[in-house]
CSV table of C-alpha atoms in Angstrom, one decimal:
chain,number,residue,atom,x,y,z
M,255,UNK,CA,-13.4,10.4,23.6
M,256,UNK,CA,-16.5,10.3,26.2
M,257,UNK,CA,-15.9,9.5,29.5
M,258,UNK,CA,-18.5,6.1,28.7
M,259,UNK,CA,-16.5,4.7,25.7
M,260,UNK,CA,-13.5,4.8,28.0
M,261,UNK,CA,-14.7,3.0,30.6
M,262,UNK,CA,-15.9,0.4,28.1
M,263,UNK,CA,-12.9,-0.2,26.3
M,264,UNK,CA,-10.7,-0.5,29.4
M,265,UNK,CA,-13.4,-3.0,30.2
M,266,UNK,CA,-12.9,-4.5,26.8
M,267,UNK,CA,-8.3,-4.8,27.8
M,268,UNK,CA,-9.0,-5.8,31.4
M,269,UNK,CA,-10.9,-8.5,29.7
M,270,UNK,CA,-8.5,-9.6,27.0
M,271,UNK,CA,-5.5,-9.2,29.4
M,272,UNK,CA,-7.1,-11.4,31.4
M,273,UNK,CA,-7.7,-14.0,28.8
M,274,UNK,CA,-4.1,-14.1,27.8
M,275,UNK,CA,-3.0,-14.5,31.4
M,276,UNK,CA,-4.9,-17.4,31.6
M,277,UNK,CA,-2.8,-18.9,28.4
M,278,UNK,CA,0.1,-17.0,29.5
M,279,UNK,CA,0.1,-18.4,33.0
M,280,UNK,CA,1.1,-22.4,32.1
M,281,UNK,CA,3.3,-21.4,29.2
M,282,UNK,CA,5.8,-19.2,31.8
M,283,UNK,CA,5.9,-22.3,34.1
M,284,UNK,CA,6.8,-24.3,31.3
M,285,UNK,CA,9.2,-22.1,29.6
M,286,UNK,CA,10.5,-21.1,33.4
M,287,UNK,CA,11.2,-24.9,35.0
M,288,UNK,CA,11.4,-27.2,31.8
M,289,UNK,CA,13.4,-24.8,29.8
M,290,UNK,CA,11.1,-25.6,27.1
M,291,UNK,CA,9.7,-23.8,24.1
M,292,UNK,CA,6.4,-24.7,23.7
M,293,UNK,CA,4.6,-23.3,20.4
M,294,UNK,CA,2.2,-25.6,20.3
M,295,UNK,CA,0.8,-24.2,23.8
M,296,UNK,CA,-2.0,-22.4,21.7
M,297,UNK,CA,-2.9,-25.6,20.3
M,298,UNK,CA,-4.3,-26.6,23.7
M,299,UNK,CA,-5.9,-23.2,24.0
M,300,UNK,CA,-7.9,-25.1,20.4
M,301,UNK,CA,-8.5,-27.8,21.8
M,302,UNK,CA,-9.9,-26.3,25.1
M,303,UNK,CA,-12.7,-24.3,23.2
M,304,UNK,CA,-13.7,-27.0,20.6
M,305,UNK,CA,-14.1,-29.6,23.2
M,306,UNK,CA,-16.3,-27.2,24.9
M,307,UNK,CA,-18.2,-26.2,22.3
M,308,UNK,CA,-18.9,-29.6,21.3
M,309,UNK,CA,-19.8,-30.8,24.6
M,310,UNK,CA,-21.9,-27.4,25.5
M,311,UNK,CA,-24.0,-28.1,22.0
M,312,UNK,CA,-24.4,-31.9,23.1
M,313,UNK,CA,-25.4,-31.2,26.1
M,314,UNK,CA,-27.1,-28.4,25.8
M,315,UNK,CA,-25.5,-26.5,29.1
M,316,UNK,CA,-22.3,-24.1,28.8
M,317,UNK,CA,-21.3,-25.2,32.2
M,318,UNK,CA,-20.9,-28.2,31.2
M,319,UNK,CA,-18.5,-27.7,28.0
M,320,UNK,CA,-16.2,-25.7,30.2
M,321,UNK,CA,-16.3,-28.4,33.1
M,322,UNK,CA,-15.9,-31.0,30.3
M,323,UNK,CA,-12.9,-28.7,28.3
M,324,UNK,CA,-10.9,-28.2,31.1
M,325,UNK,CA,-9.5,-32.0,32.4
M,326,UNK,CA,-9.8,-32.9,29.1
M,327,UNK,CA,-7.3,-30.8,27.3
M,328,UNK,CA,-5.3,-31.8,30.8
M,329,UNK,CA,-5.8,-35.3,29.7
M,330,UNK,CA,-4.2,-34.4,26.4
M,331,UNK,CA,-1.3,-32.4,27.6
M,332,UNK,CA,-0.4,-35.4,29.3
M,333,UNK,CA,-0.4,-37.9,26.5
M,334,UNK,CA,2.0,-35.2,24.7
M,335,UNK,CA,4.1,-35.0,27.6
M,336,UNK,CA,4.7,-38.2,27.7
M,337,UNK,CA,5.3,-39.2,24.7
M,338,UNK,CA,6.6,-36.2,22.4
M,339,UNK,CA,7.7,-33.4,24.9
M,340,UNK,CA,9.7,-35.6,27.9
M,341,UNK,CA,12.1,-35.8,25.0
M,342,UNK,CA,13.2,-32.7,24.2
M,343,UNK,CA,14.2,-31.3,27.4
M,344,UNK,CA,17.7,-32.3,27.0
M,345,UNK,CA,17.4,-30.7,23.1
M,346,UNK,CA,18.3,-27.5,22.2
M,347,UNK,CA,15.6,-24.7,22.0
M,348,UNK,CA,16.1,-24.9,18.1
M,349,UNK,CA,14.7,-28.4,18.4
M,350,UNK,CA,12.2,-28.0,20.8
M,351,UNK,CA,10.5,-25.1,18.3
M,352,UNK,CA,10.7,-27.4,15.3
M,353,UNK,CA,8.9,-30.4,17.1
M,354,UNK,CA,6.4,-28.5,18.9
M,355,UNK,CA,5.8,-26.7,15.6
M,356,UNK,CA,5.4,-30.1,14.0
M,357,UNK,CA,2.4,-30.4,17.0
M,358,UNK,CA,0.6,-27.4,15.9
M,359,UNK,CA,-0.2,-29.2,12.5
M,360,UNK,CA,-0.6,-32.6,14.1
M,361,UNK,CA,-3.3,-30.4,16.5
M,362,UNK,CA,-4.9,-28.4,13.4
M,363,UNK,CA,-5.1,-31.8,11.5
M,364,UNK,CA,-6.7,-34.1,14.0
M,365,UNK,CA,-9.3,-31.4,15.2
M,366,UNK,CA,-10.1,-31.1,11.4
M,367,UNK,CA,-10.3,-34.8,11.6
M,368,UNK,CA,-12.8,-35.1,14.5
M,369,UNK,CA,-15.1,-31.9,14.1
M,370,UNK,CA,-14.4,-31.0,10.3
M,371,UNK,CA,-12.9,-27.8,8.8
M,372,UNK,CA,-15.7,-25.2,9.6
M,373,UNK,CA,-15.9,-23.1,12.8
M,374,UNK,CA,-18.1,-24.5,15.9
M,375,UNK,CA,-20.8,-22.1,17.3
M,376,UNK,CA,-20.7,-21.5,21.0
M,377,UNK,CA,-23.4,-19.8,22.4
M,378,UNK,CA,-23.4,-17.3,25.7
M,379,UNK,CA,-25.3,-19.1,28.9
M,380,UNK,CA,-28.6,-17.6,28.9
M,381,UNK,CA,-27.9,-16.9,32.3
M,382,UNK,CA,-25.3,-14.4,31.1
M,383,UNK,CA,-27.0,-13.3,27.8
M,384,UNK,CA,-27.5,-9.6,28.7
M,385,UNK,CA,-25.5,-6.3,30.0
M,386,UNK,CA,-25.0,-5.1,33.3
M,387,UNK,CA,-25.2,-1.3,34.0
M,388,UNK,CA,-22.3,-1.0,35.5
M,389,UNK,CA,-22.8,2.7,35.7
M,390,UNK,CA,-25.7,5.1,34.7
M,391,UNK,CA,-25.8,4.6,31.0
M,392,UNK,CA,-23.5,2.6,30.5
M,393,UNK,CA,-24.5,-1.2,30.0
M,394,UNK,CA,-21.7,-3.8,29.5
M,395,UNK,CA,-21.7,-7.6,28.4
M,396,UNK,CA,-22.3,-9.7,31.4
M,397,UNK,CA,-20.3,-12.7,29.8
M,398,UNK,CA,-17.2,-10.1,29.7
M,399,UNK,CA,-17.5,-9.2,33.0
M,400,UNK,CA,-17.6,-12.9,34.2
M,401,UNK,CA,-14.6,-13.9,32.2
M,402,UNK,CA,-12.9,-11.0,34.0
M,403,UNK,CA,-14.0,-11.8,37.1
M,404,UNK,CA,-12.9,-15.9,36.7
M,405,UNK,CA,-9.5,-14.5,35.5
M,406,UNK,CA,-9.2,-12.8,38.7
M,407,UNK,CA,-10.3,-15.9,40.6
M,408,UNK,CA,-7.5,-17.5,39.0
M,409,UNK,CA,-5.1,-15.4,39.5
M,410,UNK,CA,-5.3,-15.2,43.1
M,411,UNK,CA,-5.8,-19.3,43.3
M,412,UNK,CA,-2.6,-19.2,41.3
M,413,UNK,CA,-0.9,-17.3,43.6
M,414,UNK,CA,-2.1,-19.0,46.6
M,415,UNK,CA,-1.2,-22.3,45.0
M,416,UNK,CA,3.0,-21.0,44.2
M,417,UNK,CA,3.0,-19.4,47.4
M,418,UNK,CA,1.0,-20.8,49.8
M,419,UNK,CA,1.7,-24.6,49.0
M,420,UNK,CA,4.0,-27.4,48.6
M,421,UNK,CA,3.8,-27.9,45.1
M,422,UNK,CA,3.8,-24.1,44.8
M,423,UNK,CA,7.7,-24.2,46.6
M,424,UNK,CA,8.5,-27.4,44.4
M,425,UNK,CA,7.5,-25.1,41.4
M,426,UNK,CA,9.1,-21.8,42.9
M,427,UNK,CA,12.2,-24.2,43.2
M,428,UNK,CA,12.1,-25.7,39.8
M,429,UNK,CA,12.4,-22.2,37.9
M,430,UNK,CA,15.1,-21.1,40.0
M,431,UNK,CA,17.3,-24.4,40.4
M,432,UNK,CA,15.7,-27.4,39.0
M,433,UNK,CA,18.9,-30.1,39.6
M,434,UNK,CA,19.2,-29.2,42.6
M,435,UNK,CA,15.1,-30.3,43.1
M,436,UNK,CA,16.0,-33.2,41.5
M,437,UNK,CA,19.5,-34.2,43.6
M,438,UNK,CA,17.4,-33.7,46.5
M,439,UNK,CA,14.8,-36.7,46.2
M,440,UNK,CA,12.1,-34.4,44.0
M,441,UNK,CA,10.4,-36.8,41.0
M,442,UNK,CA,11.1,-34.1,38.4
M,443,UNK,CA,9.6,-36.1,35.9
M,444,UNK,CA,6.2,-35.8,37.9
M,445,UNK,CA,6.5,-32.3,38.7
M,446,UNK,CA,6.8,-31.5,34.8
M,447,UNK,CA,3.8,-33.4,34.0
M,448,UNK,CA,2.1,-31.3,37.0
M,449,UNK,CA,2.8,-28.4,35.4
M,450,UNK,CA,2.3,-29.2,32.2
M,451,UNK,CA,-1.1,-30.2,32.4
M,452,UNK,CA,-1.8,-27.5,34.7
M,453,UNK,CA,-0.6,-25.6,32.2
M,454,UNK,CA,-2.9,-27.1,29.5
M,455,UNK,CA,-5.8,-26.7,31.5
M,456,UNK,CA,-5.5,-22.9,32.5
M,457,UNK,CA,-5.0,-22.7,28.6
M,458,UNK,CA,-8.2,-24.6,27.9
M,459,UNK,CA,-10.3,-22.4,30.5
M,460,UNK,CA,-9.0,-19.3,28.1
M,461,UNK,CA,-10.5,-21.2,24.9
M,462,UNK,CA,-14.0,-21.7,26.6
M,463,UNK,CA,-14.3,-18.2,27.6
M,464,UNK,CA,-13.1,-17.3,24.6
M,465,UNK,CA,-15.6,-19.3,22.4
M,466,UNK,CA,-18.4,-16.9,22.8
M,467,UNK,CA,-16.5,-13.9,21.7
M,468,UNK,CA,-14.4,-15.4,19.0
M,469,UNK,CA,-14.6,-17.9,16.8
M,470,UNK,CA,-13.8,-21.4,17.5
M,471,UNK,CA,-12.0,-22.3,14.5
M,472,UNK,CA,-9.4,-24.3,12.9
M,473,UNK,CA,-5.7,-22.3,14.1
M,474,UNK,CA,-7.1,-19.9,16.3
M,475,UNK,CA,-4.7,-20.5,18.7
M,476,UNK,CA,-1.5,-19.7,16.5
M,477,UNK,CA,-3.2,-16.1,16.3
M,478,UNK,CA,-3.2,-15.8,19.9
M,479,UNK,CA,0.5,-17.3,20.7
M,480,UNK,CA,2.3,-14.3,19.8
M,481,UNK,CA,0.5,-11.6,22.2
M,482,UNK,CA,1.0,-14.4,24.8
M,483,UNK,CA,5.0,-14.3,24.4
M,484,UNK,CA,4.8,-11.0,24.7
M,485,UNK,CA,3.3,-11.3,27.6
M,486,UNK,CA,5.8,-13.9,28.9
M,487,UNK,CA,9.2,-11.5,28.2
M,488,UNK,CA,7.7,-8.5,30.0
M,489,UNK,CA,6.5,-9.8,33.3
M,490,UNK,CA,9.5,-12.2,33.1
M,491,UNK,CA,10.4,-15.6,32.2
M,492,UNK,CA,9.1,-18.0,34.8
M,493,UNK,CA,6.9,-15.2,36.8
M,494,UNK,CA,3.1,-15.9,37.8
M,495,UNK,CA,3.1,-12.0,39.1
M,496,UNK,CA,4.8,-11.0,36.0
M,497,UNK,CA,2.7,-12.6,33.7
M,498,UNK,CA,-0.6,-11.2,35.3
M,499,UNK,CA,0.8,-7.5,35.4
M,500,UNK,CA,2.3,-7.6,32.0
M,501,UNK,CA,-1.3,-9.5,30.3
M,502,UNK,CA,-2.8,-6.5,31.7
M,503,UNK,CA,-0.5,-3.8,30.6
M,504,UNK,CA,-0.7,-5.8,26.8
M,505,UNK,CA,-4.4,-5.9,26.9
M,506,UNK,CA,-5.2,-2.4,27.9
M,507,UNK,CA,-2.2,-1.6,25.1
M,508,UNK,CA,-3.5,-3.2,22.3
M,509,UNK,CA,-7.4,-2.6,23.2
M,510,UNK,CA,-6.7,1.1,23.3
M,511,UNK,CA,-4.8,1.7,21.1
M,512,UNK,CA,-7.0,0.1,18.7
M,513,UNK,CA,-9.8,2.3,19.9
M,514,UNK,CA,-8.9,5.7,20.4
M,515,UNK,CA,-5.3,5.9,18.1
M,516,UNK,CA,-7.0,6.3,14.8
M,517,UNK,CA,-9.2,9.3,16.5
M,518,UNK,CA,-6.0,11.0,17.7
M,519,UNK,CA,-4.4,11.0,14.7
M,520,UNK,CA,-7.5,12.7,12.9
M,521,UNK,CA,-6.2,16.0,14.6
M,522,UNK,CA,-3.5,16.4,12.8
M,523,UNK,CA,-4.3,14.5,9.9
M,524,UNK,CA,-6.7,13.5,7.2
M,525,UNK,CA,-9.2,10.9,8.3
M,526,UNK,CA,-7.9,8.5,5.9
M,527,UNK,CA,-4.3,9.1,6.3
M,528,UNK,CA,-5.5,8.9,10.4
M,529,UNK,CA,-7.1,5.5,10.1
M,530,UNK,CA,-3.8,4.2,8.2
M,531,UNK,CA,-1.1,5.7,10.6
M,532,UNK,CA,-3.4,4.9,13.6
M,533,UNK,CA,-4.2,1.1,12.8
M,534,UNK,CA,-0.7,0.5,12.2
M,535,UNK,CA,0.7,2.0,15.1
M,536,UNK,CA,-2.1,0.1,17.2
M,537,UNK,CA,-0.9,-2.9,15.7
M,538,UNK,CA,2.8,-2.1,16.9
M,539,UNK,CA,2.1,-0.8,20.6
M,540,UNK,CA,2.5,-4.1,22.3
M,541,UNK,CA,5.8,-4.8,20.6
M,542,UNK,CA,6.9,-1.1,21.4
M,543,UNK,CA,5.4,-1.5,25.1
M,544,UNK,CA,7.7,-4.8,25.3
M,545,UNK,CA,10.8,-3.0,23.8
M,546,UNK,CA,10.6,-0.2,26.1
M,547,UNK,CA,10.0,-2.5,29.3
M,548,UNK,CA,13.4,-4.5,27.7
M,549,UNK,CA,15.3,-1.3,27.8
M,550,UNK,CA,14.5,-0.7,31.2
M,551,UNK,CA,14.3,-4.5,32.4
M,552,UNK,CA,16.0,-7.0,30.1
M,553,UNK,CA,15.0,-10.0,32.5
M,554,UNK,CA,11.4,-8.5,32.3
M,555,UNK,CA,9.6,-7.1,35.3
M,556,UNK,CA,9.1,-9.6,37.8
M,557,UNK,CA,12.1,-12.2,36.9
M,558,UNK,CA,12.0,-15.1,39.3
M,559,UNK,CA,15.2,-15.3,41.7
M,560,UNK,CA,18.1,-17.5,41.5
């Protein structure tokens, strides 16, 4: 394990932590104040990156597809608000999972519908097409180091907005109370649809930086949902800080793990019997990283008050 291919690889989990906070982010305000289960939030993570990749190759400009990606998918969320997911908050979580299920193939079908079953290319920005040395040696992927920064950015804009503002307190006051918001003159219908399309659009910033790394394809955001609920139960249900702290802790997790497990192994076993034991185990950390955290926390680490 050299020093460089550490360094690079905890790169490579600050990056995907930050990625999943983005998705993670609106889906803990949802699940927090609405009280709703939402699989079909990495549906909007789909949509995010294939309208930007649409709009980036018919434009011709990156910045563009991500500027176009982001109040669109908002635009979205807020048609689906409106007309499928207003009526479930008074359901049961058991039918709140089987109609936002029901979305996901509504989502995969109409996005095969309008840009066809195979997988849109999104190419890097030329301005970022190249590595930064970020020490002696050691050259990294400027796009990754821009999507880390920009998940940083929005994390602190985040927190400024819960914190700092009005709607932050009217959100802070939803997760913790939410008839009492409403009893005292708060449109709680409005403030859903806030957060919901807030939500929506933090997820569809996550697909365009994800487009040049991944593929954009049909489902990719089922693939991503479960890492994100991980996410959700170990910073705590509801919790911007959580969320952020526990994306990191699952992206490092799974990124290193991945990396340098099999390579442990292969001291004190074979290297095929290493690669086996290794990959599976890598595949397990998150969930072992959230059952530990459980143990120790069952409300998760940050758990909002009230």
């Amino acid at each position: 394990m050299s020093p460089l291919l550490l360094l690079e690889q905890t790169l490579n989990g600050l990056q995907f932590g930050v990625m999943l906070f983005l998705i993670a982010a609106g889906l803990t305000l949802v699940l927090g104040i609405m009280n709703l289960v939402n699989l079909a939030h990495g549906s909007l993570y789909m949509v995010g990156a294939f309208v930007c990749a649409w709009a980036a190759r018919e434009s011709g400009s990156f910045l563009i597809g991500l500027i176009a990606a982001l109040p669109a998918t908002a635009a979205v969320a807020v048609v689906v608000e409106l007309l499928v997911v207003r009526r479930l908050y008074a359901r049961d979580h058991l039918d709140q999972v089987l109609a936002t299920f029901g979305l996901i193939l509504f989502f995969n079908e109409a996005t095969k519908m309008i840009w066809g079953a195979r997988p849109l290319r999104l190419d890097l920005p030329a301005f970022l097409n190249g590595t930064v040395e970020i020490l002696p040696g050691a050259p990294y992927p400027a796009f990754r180091l821009t999507v880390i920064g920009v998940g940083l950015a929005v994390a602190l804009g985040l927190y400024l907005l819960v914190a700092r503002t009005r709607l932050g307190m009217l959100i802070r006051a939803g997760a913790s109370n939410r008839e009492m918001v409403s009893a005292l003159g708060v449109d709680i219908d409005r403030l859903y649809t806030l957060v919901f399309a807030l939500g929506a659009a933090l997820t569809a910033l996550a697909g365009a930086l994800a487009g040049p790394i991944y593929a954009v394809e049909i489902g990719m955001g089922e693939t991503v949902l479960i890492p994100v609920f991980v996410v959700i139960v170990i910073g705590g249900i509801g919790s911007i800080r959580g969320a952020f702290v526990a994306a990191l802790l699952v992206g490092l997790t799974f990124v290193l793990g991945r990396a340098f497990l099999p390579g442990l192994f292969e001291l004190f076993l074979g290297p095929s019997a290493a690669s086996t034991l290794g990959s599976a185990l890598s595949a397990m950390a998150i969930y072992i990283l959230m059952a530990a955290v459980l143990i120790w926390r069952p409300r998760g680490l940050f758990p909002p008050h009230g």
